[in-house]
PDB file of C-alpha atoms in Angstrom:
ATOM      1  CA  UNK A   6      -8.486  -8.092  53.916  1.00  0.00           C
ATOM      2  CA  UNK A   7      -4.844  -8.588  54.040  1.00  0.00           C
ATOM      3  CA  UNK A   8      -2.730  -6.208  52.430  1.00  0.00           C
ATOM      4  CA  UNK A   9       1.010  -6.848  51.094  1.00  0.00           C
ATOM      5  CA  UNK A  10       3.226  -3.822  49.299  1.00  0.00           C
ATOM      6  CA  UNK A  11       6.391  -4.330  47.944  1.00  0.00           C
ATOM      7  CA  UNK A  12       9.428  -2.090  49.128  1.00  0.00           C
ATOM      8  CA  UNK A  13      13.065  -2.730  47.992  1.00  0.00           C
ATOM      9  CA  UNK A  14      13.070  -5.998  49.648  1.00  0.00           C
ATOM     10  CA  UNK A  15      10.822  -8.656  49.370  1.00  0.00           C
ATOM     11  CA  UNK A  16      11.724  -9.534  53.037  1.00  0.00           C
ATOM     12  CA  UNK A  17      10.525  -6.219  54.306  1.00  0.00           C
ATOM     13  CA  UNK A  18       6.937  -6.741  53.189  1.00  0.00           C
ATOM     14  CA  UNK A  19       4.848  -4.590  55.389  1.00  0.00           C
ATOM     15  CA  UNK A  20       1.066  -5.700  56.726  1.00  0.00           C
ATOM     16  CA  UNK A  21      -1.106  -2.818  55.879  1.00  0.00           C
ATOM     17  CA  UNK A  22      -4.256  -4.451  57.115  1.00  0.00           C
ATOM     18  CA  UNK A  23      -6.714  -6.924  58.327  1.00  0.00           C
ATOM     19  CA  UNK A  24     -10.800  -7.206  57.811  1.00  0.00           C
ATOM     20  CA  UNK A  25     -12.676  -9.707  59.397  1.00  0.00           C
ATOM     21  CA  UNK A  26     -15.895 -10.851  58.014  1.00  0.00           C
ATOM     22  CA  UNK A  27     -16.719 -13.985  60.527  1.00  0.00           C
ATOM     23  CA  UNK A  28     -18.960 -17.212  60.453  1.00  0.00           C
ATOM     24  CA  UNK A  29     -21.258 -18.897  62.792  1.00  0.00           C
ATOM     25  CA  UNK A  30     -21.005 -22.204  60.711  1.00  0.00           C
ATOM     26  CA  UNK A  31     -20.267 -25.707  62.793  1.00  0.00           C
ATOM     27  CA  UNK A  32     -16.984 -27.229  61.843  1.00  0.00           C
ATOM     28  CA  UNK A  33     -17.383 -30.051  59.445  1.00  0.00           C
ATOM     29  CA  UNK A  34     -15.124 -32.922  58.349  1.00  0.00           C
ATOM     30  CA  UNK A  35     -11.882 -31.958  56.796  1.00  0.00           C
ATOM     31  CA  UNK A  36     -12.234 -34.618  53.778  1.00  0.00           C
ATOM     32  CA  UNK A  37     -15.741 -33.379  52.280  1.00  0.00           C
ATOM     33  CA  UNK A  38     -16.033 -33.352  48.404  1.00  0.00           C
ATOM     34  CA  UNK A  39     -16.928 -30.339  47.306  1.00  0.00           C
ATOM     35  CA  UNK A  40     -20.042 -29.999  45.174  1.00  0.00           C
ATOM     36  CA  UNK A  41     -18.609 -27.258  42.573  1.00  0.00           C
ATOM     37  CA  UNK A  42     -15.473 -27.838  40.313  1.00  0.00           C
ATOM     38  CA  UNK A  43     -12.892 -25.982  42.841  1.00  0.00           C
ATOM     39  CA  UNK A  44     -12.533 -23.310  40.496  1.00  0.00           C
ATOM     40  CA  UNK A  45     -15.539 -23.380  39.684  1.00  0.00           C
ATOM     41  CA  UNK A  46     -15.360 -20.676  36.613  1.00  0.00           C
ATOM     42  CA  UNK A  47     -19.098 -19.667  36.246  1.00  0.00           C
ATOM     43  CA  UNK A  48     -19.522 -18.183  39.830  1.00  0.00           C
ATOM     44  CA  UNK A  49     -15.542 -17.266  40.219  1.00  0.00           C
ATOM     45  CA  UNK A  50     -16.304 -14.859  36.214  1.00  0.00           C
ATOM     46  CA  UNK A  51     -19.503 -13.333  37.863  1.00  0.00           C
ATOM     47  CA  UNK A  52     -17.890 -11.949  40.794  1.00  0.00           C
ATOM     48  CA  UNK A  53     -14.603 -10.817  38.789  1.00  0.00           C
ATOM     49  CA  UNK A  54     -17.577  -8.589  36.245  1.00  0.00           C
ATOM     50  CA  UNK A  55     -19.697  -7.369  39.545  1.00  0.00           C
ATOM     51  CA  UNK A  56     -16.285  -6.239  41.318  1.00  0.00           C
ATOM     52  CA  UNK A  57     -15.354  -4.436  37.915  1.00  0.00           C
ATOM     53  CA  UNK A  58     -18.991  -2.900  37.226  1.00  0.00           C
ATOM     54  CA  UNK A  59     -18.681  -1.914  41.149  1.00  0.00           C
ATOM     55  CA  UNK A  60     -15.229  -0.165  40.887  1.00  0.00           C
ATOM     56  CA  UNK A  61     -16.035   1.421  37.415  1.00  0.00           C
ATOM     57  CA  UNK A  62     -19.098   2.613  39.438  1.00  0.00           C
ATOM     58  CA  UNK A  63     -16.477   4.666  41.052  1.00  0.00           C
ATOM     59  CA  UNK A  64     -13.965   5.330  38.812  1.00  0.00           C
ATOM     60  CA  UNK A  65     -11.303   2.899  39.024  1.00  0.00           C
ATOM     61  CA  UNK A  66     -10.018   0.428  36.200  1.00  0.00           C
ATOM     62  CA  UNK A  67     -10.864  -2.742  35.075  1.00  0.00           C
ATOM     63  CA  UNK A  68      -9.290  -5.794  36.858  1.00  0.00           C
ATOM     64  CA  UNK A  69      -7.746  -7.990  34.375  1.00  0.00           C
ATOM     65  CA  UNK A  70      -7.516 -12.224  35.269  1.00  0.00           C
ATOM     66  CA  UNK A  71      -4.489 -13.086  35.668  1.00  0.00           C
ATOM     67  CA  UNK A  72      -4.325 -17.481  35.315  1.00  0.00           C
ATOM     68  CA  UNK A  73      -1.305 -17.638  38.380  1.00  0.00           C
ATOM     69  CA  UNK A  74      -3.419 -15.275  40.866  1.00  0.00           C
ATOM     70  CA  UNK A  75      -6.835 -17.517  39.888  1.00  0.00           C
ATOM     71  CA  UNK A  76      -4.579 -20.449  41.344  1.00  0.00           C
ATOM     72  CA  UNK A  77      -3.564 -18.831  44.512  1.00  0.00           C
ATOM     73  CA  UNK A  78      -7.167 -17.485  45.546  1.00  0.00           C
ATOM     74  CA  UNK A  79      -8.565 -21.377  44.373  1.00  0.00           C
ATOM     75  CA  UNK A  80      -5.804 -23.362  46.563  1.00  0.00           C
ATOM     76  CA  UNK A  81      -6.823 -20.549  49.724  1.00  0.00           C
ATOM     77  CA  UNK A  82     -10.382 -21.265  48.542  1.00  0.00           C
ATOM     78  CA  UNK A  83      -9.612 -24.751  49.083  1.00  0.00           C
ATOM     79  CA  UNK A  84      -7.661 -25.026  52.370  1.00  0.00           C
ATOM     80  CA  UNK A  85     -10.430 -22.779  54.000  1.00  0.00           C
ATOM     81  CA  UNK A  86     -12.709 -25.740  52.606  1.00  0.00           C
ATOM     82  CA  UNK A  87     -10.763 -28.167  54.482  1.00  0.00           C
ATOM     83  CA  UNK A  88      -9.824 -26.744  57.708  1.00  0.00           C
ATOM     84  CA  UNK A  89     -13.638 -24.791  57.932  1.00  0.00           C
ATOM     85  CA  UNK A  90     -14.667 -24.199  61.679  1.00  0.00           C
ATOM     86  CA  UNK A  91     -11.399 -24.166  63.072  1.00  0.00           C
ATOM     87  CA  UNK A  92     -10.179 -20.407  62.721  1.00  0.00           C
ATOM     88  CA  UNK A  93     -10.547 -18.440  65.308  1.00  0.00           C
ATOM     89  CA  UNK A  94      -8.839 -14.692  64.524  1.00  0.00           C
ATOM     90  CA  UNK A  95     -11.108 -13.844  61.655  1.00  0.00           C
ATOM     91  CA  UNK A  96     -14.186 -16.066  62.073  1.00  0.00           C
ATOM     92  CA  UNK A  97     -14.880 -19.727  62.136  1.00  0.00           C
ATOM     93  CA  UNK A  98     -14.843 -20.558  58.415  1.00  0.00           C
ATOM     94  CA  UNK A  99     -12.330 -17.400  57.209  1.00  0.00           C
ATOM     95  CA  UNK A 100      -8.655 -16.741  57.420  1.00  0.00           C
ATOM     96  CA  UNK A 101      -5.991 -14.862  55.911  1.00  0.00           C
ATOM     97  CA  UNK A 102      -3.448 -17.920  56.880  1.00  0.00           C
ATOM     98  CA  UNK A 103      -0.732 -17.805  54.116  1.00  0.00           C
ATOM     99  CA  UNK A 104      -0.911 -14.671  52.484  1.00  0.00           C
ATOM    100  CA  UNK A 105       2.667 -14.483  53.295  1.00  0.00           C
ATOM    101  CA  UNK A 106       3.309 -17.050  51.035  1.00  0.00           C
ATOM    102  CA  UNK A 107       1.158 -16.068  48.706  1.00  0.00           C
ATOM    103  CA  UNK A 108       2.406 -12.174  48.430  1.00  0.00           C
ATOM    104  CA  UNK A 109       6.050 -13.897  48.139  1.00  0.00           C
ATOM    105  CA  UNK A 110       4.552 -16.151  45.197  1.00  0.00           C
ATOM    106  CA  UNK A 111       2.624 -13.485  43.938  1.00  0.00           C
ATOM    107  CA  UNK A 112       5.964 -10.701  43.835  1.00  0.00           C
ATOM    108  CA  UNK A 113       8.380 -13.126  43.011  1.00  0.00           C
ATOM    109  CA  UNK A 114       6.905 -15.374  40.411  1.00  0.00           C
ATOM    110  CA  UNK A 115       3.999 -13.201  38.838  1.00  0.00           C
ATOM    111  CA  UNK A 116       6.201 -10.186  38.551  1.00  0.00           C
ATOM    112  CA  UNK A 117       3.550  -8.486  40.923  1.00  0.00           C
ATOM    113  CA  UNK A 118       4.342  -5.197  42.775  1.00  0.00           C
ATOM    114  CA  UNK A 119       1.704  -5.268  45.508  1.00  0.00           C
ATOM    115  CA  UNK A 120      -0.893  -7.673  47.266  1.00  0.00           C
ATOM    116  CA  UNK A 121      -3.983  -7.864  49.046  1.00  0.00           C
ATOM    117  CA  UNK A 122      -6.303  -9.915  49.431  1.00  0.00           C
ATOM    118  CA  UNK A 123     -10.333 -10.206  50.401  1.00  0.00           C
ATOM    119  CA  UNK A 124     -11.584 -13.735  51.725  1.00  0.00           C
ATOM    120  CA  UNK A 125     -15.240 -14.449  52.821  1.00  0.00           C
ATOM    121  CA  UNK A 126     -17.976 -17.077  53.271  1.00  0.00           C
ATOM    122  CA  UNK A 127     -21.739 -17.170  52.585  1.00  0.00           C
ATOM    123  CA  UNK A 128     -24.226 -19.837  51.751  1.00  0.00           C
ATOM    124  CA  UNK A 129     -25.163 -20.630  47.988  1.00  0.00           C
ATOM    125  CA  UNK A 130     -27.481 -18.367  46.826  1.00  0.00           C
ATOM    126  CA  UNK A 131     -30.239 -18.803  44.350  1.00  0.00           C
ATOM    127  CA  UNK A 132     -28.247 -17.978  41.437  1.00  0.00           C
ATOM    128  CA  UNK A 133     -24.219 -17.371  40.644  1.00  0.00           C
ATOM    129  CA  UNK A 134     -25.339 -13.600  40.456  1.00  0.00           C
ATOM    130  CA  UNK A 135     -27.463 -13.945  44.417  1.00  0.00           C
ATOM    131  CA  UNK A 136     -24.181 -16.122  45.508  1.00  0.00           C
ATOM    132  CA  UNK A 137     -21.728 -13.576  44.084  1.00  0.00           C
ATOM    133  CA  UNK A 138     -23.987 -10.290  45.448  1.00  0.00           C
ATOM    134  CA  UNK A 139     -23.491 -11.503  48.974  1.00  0.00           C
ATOM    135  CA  UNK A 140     -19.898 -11.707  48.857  1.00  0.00           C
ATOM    136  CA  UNK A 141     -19.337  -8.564  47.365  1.00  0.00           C
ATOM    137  CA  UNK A 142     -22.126  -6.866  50.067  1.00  0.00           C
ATOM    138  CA  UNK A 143     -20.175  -8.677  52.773  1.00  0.00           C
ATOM    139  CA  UNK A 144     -16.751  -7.066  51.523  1.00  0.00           C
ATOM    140  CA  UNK A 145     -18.762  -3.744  50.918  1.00  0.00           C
ATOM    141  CA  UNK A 146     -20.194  -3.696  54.538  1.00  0.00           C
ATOM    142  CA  UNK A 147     -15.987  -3.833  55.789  1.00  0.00           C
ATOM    143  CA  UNK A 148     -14.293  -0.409  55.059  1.00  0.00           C
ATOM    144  CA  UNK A 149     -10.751  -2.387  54.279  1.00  0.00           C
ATOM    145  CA  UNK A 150     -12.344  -4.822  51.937  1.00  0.00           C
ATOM    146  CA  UNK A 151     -14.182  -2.615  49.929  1.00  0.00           C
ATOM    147  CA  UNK A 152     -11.265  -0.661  49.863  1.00  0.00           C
ATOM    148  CA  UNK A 153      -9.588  -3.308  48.473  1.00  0.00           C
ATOM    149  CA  UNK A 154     -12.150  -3.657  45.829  1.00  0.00           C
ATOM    150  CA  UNK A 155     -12.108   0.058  44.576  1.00  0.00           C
ATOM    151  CA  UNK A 156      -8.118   0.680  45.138  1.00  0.00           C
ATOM    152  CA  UNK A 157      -7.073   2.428  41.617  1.00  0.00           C
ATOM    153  CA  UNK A 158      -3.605   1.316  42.023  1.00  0.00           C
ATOM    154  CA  UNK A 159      -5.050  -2.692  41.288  1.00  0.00           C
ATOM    155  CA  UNK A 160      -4.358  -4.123  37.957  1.00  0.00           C
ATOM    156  CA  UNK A 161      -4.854  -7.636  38.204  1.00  0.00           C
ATOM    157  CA  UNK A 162      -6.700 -10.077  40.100  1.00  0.00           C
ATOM    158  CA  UNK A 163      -7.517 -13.888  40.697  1.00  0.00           C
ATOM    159  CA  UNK A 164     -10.782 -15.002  42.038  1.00  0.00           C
ATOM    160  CA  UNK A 165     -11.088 -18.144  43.634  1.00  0.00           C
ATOM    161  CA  UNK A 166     -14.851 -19.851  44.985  1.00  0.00           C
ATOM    162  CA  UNK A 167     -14.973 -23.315  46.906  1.00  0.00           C
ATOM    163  CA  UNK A 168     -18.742 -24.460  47.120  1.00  0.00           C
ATOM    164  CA  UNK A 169     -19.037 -27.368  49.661  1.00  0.00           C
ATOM    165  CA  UNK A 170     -21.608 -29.974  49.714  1.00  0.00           C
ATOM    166  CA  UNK A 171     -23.749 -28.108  52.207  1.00  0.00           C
ATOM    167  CA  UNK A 172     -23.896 -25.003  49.816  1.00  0.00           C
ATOM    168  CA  UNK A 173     -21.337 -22.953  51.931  1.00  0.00           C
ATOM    169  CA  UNK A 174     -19.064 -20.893  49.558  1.00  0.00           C
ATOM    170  CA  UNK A 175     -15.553 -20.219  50.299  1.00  0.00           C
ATOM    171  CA  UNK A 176     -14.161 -17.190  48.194  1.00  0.00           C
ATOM    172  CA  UNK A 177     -10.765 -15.707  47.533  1.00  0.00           C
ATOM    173  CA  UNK A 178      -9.875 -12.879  45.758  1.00  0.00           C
ATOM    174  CA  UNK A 179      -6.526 -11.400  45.417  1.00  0.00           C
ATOM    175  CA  UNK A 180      -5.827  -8.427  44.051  1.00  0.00           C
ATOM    176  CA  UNK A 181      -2.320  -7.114  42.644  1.00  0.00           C
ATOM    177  CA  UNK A 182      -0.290  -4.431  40.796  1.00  0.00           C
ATOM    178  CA  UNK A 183       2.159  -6.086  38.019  1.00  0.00           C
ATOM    179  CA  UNK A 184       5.507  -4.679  37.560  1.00  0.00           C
ATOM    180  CA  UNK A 185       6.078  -3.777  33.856  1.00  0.00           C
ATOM    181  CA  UNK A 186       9.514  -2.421  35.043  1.00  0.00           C
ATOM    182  CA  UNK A 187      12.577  -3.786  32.611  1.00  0.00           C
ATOM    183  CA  UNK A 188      14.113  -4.217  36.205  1.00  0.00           C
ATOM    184  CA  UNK A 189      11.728  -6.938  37.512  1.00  0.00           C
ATOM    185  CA  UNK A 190      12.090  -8.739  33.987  1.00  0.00           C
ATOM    186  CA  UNK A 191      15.947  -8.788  34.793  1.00  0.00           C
ATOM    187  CA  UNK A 192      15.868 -10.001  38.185  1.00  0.00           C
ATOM    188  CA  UNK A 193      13.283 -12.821  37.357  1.00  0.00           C
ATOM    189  CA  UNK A 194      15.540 -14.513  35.000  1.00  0.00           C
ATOM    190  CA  UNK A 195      18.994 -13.938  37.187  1.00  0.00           C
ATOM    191  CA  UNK A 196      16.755 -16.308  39.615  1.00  0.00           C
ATOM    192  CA  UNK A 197      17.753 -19.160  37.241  1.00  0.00           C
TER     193      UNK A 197
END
C-alpha cells in the first residue's frame, strides 16, 4: 500500500506507507497479450462492490468510481503486466513504481486531496467473485492495505485488473479523497 496526502504543496507530498504482498511467479516475456480486456470491467465492478460491502461491514462509506482513477490503477495494472518478475522491493510480480506520478496526476488533475494505493497479484480464480475474494483476503491479511480499504476519509476510487494469458491477475486499486473546496476549482483553471 502506498499512501500519498496532500499538504499545502503538492511538492511536499509525504509517504505514509508501504505493504508488500509478494509473488513467487517466474518472470515471463514483456510482450504477452493479455487474455482479459485490460480493464476488464466485470472482475474490476466485483471487487469495487466486495471492497464497499467490506467497508460498510465496518462502517465506512461507499467508494464512488471515479473514470480518471479507473485509468491510473488500469495503466499500473498494465505496466506490472509487462515488466512481471522483475521487482524486487515488494515481490516479483508487485510494485508501487509510479505512485508518485500518479498521486501528482491524481491531486492535480482529478481535483483529489489524498492518495493511496493497494496493488496485488493472484491467479484466476474460478469465478470473478473467487478471483476478486483473493485479492481482497490478500489486502485483508496486510494491516496497511486493509487499512486502506476501510479508511473513512476515502471517497473515490479506481480499480484496475490485468489478467495475463497464464491466468495471473494484476490488480490496482487507488483510493482518494476529492477536494470539493471552491479553492481547488480556482487553482485548476489558473493552470491554463
Amino acid at each position: 500500500m502506498k499512501t500519498k496526502r496532500a499538504i499545502p504543496t503538492p511538492s511536499l507530498l509525504t509517504i505514509l506507507g508501504f505493504g508488500i504482498l509478494a509473488s513467487c511467479a517466474a518472470p515471463s516475456e514483456t510482450n504477452r497479450k493479455p487474455v482479459a480486456y485490460r480493464g476488464d470491467s466485470s472482475l474490476t465492478e466485483t471487487i469495487h462492490q466486495d471492497v464497499n460491502r467490506l467497508r460498510a461491514s465496518h462502517g465506512a462509506g461507499d467508494l464512488r468510481r471515479h473514470a480518471g482513477l479507473d485509468k491510473l490503477a488500469t495503466e499500473h495494472c498494465e505496466f506490472l503486466r509487462k515488466n512481471r518478475g522483475k521487482f524486487s522491493l515488494y515481490g516479483k510480480n508487485v510494485s508501487h513504481h509510479g505512485a508518485e506520478g500518479r498521486a501528482v496526476v491524481a491531486m492535480r488533475s482529478l481535483e483529489m486531496t489524498s492518495f493511496s494505493e493497494n496493488v496485488a497479484w493472484t491467479m484466476t480464480g474460478p469465478s470473478h467473485a473467487a478471483t476478486s475474494h483473493a485479492l481482497i483476503t490478500l489486502w485483508q491479511d496486510s494491516p496497511k492495505h486493509r487499512d486502506a480499504m476501510l479508511e473513512d476519509e476515502w471517497t473515490h476510487t479506481g480499480v484496475g485488473a490485468v489478467v495475463d494469458a497464464d491466468g495471473s491477475v494484476f490488480a490496482t486499486q487507488i483510493f482518494a479523497t476529492k477536494s470539493l473546496s471552491l479553492m481547488s476549482t480556482r487553482d485548476r483553471f489558473n493552470q491554463y
